[in-house]
Structures are given as structure tokens and as C-alpha cells.
mmCIF file of C-alpha atoms in Angstrom:
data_model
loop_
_atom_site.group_PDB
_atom_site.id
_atom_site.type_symbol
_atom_site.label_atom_id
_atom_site.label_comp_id
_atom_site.label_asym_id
_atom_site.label_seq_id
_atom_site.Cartn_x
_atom_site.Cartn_y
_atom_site.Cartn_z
ATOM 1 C CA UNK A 91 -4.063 130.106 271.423
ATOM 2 C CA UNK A 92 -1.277 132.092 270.271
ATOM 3 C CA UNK A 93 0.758 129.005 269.623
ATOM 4 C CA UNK A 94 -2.256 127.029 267.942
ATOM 5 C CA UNK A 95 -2.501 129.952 265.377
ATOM 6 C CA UNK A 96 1.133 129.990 264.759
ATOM 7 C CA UNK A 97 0.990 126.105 263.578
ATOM 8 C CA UNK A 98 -2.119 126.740 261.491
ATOM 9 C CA UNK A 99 -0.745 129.804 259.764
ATOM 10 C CA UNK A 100 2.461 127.537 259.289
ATOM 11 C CA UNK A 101 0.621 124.416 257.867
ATOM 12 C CA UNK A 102 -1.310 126.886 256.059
ATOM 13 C CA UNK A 103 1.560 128.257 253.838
ATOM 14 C CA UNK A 104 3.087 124.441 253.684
ATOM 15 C CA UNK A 105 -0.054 123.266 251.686
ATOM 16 C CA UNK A 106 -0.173 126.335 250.507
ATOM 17 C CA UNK A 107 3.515 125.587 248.578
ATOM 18 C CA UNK A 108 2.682 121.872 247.976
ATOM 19 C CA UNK A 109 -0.386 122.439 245.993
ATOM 20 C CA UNK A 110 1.158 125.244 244.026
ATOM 21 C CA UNK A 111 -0.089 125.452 240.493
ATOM 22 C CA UNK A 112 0.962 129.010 239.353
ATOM 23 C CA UNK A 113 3.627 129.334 236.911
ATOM 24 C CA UNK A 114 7.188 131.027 238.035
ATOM 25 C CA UNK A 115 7.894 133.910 235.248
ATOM 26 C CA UNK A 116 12.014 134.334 234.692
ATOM 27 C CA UNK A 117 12.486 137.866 233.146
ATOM 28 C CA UNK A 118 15.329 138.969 231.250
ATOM 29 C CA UNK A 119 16.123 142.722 232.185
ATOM 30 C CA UNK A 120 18.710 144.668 230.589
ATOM 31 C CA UNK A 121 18.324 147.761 231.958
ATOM 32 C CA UNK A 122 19.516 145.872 235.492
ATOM 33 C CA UNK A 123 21.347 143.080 233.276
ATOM 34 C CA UNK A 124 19.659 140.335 235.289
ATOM 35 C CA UNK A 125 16.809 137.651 235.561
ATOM 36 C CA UNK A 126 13.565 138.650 237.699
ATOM 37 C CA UNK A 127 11.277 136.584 239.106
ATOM 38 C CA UNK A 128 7.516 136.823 239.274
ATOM 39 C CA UNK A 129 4.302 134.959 240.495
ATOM 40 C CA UNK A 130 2.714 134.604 237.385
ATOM 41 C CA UNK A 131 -0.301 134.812 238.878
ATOM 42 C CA UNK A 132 -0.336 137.898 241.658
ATOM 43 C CA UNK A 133 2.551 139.407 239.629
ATOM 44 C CA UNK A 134 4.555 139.437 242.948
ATOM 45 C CA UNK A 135 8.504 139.741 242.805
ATOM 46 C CA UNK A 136 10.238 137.237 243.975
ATOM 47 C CA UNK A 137 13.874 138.612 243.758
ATOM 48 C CA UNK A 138 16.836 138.277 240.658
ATOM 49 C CA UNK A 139 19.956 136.449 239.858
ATOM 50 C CA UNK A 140 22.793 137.150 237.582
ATOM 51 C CA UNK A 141 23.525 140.569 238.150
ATOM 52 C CA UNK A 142 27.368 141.218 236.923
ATOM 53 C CA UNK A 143 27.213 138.530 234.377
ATOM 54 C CA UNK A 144 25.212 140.268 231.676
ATOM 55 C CA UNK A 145 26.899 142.710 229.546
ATOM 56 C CA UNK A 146 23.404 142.722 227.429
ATOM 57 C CA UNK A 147 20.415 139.911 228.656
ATOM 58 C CA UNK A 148 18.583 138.373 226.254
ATOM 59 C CA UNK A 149 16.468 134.655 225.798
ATOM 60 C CA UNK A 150 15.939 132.335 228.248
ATOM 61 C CA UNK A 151 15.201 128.808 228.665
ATOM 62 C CA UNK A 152 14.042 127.355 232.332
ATOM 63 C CA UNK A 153 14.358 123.948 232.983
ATOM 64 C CA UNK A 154 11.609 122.623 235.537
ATOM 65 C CA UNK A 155 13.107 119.045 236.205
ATOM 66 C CA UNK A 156 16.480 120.759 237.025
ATOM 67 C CA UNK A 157 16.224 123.911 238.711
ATOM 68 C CA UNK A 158 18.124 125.447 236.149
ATOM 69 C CA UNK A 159 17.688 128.938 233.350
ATOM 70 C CA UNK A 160 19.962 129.110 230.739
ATOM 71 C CA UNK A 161 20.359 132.594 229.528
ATOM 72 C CA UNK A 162 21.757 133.694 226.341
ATOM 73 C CA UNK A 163 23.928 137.102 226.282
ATOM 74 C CA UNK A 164 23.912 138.891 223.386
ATOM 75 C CA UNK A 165 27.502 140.653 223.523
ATOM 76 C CA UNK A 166 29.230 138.340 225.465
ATOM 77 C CA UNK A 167 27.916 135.893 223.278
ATOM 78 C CA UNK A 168 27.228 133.426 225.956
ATOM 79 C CA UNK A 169 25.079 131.246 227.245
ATOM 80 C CA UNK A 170 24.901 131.054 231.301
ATOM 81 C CA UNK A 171 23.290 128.707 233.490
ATOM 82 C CA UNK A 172 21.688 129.442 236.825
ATOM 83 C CA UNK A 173 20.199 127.894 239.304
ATOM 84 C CA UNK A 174 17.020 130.113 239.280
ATOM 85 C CA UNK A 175 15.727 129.187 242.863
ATOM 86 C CA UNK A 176 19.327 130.035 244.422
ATOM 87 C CA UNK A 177 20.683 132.400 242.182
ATOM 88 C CA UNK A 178 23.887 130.465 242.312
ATOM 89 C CA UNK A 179 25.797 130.144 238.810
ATOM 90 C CA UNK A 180 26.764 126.825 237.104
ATOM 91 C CA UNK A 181 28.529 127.031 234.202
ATOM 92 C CA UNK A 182 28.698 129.139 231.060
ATOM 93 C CA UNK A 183 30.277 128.767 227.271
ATOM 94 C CA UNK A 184 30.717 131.367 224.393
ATOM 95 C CA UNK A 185 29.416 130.736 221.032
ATOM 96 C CA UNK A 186 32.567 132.948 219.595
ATOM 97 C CA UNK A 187 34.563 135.785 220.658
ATOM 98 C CA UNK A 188 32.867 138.880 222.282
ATOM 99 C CA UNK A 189 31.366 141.276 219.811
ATOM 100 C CA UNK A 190 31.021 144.754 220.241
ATOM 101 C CA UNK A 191 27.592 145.608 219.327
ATOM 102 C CA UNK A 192 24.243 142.993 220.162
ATOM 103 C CA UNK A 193 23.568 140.499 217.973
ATOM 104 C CA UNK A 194 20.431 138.416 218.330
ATOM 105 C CA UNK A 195 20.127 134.980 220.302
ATOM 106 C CA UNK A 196 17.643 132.824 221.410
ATOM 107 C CA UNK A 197 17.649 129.623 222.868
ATOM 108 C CA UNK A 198 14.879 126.596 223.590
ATOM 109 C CA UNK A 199 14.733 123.219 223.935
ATOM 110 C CA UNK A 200 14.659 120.750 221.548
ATOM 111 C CA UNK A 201 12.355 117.288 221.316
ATOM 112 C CA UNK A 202 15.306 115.047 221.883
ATOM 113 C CA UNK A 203 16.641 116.978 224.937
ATOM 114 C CA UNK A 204 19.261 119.354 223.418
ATOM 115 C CA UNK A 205 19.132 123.123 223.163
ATOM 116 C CA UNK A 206 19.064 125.348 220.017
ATOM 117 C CA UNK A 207 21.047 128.737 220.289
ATOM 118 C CA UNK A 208 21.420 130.880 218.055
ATOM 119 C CA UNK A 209 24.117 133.911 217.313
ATOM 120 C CA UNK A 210 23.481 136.486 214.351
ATOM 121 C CA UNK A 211 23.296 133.851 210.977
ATOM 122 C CA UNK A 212 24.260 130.379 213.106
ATOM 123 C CA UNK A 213 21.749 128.340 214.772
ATOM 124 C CA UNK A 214 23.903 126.069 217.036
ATOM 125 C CA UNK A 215 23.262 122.888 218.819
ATOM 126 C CA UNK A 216 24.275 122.128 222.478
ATOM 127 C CA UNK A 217 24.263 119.539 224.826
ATOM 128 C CA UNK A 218 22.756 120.877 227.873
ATOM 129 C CA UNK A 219 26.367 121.244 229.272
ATOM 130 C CA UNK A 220 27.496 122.666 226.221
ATOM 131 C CA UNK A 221 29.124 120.111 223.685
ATOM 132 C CA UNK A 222 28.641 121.126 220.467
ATOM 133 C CA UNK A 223 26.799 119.091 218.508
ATOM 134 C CA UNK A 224 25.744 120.593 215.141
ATOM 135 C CA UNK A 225 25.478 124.000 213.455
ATOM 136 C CA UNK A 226 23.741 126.290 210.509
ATOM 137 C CA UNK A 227 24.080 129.070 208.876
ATOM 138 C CA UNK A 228 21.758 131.603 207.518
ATOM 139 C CA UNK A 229 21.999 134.700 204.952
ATOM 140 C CA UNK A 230 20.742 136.347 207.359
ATOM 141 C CA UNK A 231 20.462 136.617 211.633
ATOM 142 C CA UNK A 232 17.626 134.480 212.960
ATOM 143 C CA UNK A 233 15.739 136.757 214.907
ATOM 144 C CA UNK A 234 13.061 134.030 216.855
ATOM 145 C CA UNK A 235 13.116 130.026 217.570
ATOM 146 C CA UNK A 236 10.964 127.789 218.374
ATOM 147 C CA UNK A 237 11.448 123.817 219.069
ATOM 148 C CA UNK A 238 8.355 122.127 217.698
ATOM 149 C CA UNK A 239 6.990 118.223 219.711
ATOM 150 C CA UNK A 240 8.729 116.492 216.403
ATOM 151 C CA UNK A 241 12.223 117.498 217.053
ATOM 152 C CA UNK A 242 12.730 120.245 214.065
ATOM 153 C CA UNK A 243 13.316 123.857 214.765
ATOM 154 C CA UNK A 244 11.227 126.572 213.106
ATOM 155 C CA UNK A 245 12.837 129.583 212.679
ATOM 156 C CA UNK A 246 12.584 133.033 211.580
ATOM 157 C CA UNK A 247 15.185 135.411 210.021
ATOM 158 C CA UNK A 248 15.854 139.465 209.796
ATOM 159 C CA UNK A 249 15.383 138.841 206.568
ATOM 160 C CA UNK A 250 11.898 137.940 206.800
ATOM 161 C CA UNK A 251 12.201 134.232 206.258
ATOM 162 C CA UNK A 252 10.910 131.119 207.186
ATOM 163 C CA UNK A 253 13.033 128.078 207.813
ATOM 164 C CA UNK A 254 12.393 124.760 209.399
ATOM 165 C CA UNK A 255 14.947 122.274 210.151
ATOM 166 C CA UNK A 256 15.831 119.032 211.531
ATOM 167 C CA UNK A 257 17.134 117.810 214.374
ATOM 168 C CA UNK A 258 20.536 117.675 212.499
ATOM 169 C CA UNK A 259 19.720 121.415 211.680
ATOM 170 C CA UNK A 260 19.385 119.997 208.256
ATOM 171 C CA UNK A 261 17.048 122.086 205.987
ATOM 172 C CA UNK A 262 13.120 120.740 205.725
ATOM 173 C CA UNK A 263 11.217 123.738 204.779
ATOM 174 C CA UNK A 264 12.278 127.391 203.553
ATOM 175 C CA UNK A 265 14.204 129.202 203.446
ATOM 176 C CA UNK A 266 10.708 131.216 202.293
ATOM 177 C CA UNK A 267 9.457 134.557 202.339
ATOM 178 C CA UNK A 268 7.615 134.918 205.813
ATOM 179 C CA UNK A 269 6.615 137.970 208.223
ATOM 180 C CA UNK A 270 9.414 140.477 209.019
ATOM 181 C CA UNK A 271 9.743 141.932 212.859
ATOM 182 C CA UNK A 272 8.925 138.463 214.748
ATOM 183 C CA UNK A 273 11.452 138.320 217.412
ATOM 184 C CA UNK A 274 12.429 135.727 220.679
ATOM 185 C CA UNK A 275 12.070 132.268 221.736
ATOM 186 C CA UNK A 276 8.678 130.817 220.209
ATOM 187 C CA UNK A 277 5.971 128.155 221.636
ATOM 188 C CA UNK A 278 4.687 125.483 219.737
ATOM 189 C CA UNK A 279 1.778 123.681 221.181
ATOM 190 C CA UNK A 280 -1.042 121.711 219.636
ATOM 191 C CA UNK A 281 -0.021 122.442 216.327
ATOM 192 C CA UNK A 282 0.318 126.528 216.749
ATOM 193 C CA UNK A 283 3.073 128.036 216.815
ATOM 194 C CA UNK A 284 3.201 131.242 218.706
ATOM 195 C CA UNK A 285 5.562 134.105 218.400
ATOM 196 C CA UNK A 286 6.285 137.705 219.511
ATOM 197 C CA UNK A 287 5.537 140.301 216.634
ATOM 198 C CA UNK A 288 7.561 143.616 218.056
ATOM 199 C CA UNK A 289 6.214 145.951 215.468
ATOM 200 C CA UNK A 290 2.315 144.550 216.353
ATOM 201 C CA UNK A 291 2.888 144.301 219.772
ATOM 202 C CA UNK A 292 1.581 141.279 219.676
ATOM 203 C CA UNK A 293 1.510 137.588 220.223
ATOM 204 C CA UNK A 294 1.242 136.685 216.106
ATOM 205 C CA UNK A 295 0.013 132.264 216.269
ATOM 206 C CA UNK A 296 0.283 130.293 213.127
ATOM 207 C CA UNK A 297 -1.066 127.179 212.173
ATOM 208 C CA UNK A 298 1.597 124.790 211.063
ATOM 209 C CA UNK A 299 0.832 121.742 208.466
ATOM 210 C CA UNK A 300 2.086 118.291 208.617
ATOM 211 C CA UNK A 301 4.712 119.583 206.100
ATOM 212 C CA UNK A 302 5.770 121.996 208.304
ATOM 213 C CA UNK A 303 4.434 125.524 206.130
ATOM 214 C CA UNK A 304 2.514 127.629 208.013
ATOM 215 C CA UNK A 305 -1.178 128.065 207.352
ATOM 216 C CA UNK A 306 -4.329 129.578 208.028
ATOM 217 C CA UNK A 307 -2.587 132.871 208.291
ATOM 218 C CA UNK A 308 -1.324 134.334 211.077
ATOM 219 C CA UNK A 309 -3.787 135.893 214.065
ATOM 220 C CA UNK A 310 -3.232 138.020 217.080
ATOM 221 C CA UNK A 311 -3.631 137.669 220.401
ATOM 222 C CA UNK A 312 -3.319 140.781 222.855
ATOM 223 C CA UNK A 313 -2.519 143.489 219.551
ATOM 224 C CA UNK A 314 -1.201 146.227 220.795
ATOM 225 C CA UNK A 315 -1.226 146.089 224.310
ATOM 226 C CA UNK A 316 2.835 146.347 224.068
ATOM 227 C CA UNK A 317 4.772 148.329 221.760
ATOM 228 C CA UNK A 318 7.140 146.007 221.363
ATOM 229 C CA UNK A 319 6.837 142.343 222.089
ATOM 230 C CA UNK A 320 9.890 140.470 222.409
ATOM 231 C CA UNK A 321 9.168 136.812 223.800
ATOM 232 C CA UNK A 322 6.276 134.588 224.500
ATOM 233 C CA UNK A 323 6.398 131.422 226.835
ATOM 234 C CA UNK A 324 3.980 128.771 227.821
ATOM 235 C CA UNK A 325 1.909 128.985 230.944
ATOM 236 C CA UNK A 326 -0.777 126.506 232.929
ATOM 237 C CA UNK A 327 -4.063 126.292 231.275
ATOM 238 C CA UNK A 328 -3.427 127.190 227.624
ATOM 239 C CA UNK A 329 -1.895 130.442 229.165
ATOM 240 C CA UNK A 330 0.757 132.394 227.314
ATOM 241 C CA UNK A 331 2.690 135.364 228.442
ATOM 242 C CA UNK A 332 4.436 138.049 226.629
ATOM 243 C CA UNK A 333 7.068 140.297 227.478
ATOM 244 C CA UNK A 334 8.422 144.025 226.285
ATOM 245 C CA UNK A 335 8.227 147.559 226.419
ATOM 246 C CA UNK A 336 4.966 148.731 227.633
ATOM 247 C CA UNK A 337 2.606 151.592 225.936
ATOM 248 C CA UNK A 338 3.733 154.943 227.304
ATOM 249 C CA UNK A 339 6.687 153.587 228.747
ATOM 250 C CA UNK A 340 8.660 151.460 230.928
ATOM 251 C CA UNK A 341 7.936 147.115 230.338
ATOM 252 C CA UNK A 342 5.011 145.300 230.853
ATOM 253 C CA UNK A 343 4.102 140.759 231.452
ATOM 254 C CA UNK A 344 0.770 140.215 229.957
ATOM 255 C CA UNK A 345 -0.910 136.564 229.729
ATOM 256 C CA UNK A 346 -3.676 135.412 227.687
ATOM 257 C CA UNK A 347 -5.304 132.061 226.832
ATOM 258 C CA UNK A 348 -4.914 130.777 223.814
ATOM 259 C CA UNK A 349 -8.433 128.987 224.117
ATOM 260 C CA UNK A 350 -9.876 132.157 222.453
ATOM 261 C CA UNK A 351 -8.205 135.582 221.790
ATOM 262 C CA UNK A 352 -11.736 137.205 222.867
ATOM 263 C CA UNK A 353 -10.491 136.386 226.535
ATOM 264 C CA UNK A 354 -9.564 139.684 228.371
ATOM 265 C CA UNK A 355 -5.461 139.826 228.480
ATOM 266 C CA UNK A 356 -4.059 140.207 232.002
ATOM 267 C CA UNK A 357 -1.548 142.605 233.177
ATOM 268 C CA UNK A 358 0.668 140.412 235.045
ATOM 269 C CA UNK A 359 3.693 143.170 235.661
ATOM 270 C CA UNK A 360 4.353 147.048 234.663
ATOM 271 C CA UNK A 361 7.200 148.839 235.584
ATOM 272 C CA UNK A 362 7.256 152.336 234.322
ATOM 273 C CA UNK A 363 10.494 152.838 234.192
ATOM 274 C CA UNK A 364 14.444 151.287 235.665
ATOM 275 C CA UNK A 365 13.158 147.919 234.035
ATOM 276 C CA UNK A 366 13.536 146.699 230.575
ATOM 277 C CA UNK A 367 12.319 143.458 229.317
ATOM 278 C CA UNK A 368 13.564 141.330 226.564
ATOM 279 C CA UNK A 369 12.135 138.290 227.157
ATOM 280 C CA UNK A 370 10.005 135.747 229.437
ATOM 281 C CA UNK A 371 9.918 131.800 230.815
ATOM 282 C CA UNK A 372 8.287 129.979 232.945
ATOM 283 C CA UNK A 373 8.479 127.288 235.318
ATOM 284 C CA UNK A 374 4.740 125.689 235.718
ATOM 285 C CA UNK A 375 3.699 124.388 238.816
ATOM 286 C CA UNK A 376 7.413 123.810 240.910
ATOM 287 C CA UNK A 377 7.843 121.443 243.332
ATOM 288 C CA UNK A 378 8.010 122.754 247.055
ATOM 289 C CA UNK A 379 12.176 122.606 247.245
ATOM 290 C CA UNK A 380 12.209 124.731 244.086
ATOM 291 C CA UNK A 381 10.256 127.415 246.068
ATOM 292 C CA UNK A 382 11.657 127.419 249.340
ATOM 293 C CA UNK A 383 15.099 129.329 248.433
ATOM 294 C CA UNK A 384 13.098 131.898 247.153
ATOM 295 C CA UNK A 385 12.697 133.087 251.192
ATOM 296 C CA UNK A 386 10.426 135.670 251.438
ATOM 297 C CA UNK A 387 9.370 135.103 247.663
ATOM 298 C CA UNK A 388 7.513 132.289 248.636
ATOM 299 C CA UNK A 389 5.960 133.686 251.887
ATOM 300 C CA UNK A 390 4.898 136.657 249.778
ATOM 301 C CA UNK A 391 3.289 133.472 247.718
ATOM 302 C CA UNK A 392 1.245 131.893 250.426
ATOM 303 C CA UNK A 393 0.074 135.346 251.359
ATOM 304 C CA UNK A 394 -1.645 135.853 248.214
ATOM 305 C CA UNK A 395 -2.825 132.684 247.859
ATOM 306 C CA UNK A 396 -4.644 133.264 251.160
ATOM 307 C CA UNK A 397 -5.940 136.443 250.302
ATOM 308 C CA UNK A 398 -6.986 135.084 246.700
ATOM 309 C CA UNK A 399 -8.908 132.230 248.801
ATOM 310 C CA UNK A 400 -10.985 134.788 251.392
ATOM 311 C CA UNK A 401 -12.431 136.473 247.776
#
């Protein structure tokens, strides 16, 4: 009998991990200088990678199809790629010489399969293995990023600018007066773009035209629940999470739906203190091989699942 339950509790947790649909949240911590992971839906931590590489985290961008996070520093002035199942590092390049105080980067990827980085005024373009491709620069530091479904980035400066560009990085749009203190890799989707308002604490979404101006005016999803947001990323089911320092103290991982902002938020993770967040990704739905390196990540996964299903 012993035996028989010992197979079912095994095949249990296999279909468990092959009919995963929860989303994989990569968190950027400086305080540790390292990437966290989380169940995105129990909140659960599933370990780190990259401690010792960081002199000061910052954006991510997690690649589903390849098992890899590429992770922007912002005094180093790198980017770093990770295998964010194993932990095990592939390859980094600098985007110029060390500096000695932060300056801001993000990165995402674009339509055509590229990335967009960016480091204080230049927005750069990389292959995913780092050739150089194209670059711009602005009057002022780009402070958030987003890579629309058309190919163009949209941007925002310190300055308080918008700018949209090509896939050339060739000016469309702006630069144009805009919303100061938006900050972190964006998300476009259906026509919205989303982005982290740090002074709001707040997911701020836009409606952007066929021109590509934003419209409509901005509106808020999860106001104040942070007091400083600093990222947003795309979730399963119109879900969006944000990331930064919580109210009262310490970091928080909300999500929300973007289906209506009248949806109660969810706390996903709080950490009162040792953690700080600068920014979020996900991974939605991985395959069973990208879970099984996690170890005891993933059984800590299949037991909440189970619990979730005896509700």
C-alpha cells in the first residue's frame, strides 16, 4: 500500500508539472544583488541565481523558448545572461566602461527578435548574443521601455518625455512632453501600454493610437498599494504584476488583471525587510524541463497545487 501511494503521489506531482499554467516571477534584488524566483501564483520561493555578478541589479528580460534572463546592471553597465532554471551563467557584454554611480537601464524584447537596452541617454540595440546593431541618444536618461507588437520602442525619459521609435531606433513620435516618475521595462498588449509610476505607486496604462501618441489619458491600476513601483510584466490571463518597495517597508509582488482595475489586487510576495526589488518578469506556463532544476522549487510547486485542488 505503501508503495502504491508512493507512485500516486509521484504521478501526482508529474501531471502536476506538465499541466502547469502559473507564471514563474524573476525578481531583481539589490539588496542581495541577485534574481529570485517565485510561483506567481502561491508566491512560493523557488531559490536565486547571480549572486556575485551584480554590483547594482536592475531590468530583466526572461526568455521562455530559451531558458534564459538577461539582466541589465546598472554600474557595471552590463547586461548578463542566465540560465534561470540552473542558475548557470552564459555570457555577458558592457554597454561602456563601469561608472561609479547607477545609471538607469532597462531592457525588453523587440518585435523582430532583438533586445532594446538602454544606459543613461542611449537606447542600444543587441542581438540576443550581443552584436550591436543600432543606437540613440537622448537629452536626457530614458528611465522605462517598452517593445510594442509593431516593432517600435516607446520610451520614456527623466525628463518627462515621450519618444517612440523604430526598429532602426529612428525617431516616429516625440520627443513630447509626457508624465515624469514612470520607471522600468513596460508591457504593451492589446493596444495598452502599461508602465510602473514610482511616485503613484502604481501601474499607470495608456491607450496608444495608430500614430503611436498616447490617448485616453492615463489610468491606474493597484494606486498606492506600493510606494514605489519600479517594473510591471505580463502574466497568464490578462494578469500583470508589479514590483517595488512596499508601504511601511521592505518590497512587495502584487498582480492584477487588466480586464478591470475594480478587480481586488493580489499580494503575491512581501518581504519586510533584507529584500529590495527593482524589477519583475515572468515566464508563463514553462515546460516540465524548465521546472525540474528548480529541485525542491518545483516540489514546493506540486504541493500547492495539491493543496489549492482539496479547497
Amino acid at each position: 500500500m505503501g508503495r502504491i501511494s508512493l507512485v500516486l503521489g509521484a504521478l501526482l506531482c508529474g501531471a502536476c508539472i506538465s499541466s502547469a499554467s502559473f507564471d514563474l516571477v524573476l525578481a531583481s534584488d539589490s539588496a542581495s544583488g541577485s534574481v529570485k524566483r517565485y510561483d506567481g501564483d502561491s508566491g512560493a520561493y523557488l531559490g536565486e541565481f547571480g549572486k556575485g555578478y551584480f554590483s547594482q541589479v536592475d531590468q530583466i528580460y526572461a526568455d521562455g523558448s530559451t531558458g534564459l534572463a538577461y539582466v541589465t546592471d546598472q554600474i557595471r553597465n552590463s547586461v548578463s545572461v542566465f540560465n534561470y532554471s540552473t542558475g548557470a551563467f552564459v555570457r555577458e557584454w558592457f554597454m561602456g566602461s563601469p561608472t561609479a554611480t547607477s545609471v538607469s537601464s532597462g531592457v525588453v524584447r523587440m518585435a523582430d527578435g532583438n533586445l532594446a537596452v538602454t544606459s543613461n541617454q542611449t537606447l542600444f540595440k543587441y542581438t540576443l548574443t550581443g552584436t550591436l546593431l543600432a543606437t540613440y541618444t537622448s537629452t536626457s536618461s530614458f528611465y522605462s521601455i517598452t517593445a510594442d507588437s509593431f516593432g517600435n520602442v516607446l520610451a520614456f525619459t527623466s525628463g518627462a518625455q515621450y519618444i517612440r521609435l523604430n526598429s532602426s531606433l529612428t525617431v516616429l513620435n516625440g520627443p513630447m512632453a509626457s508624465s515624469s516618475n514612470l520607471y522600468g521595462n513596460g508591457l504593451f498588449r492589446s493596444g495598452k501600454l502599461f508602465v510602473a509610476d514610482y511616485s503613484a505607486g502604481a501601474v499607470r496604462s495608456y491607450t496608444v493610437s495608430s500614430g503611436g501618441t498616447l490617448t485616453g489619458g492615463p489610468t491606474f491600476l493597484d494606486a498606492q498599494l506600493l510606494s514605489g513601483a519600479l517594473s510591471v510584466a505580463a502574466g497568464h490571463d490578462q494578469m500583470i504584476y508589479s514590483s517595488g518597495n512596499a508601504v511601511g517597508g521592505g518590497s512587495s509582488i502584487y498582480r492584477t488583471s487588466t480586464f478591470s482595475n475594480l478587480l481586488a489586487p493580489q499580494l503575491v510576495v512581501n518581504v519586510p525587510s533584507g529584500v529590495s526589488f527593482r524589477a519583475v518578469a515572468t515566464v508563463i506556463a514553462p515546460e516540465p524541463t524548465a521546472l525540474l532544476p528548480l529541485g525542491i522549487g518545483a516540489a514546493l510547486l506540486c504541493r500547492s497545487r495539491k493543496q489549492g485542488s482539496k479547497k
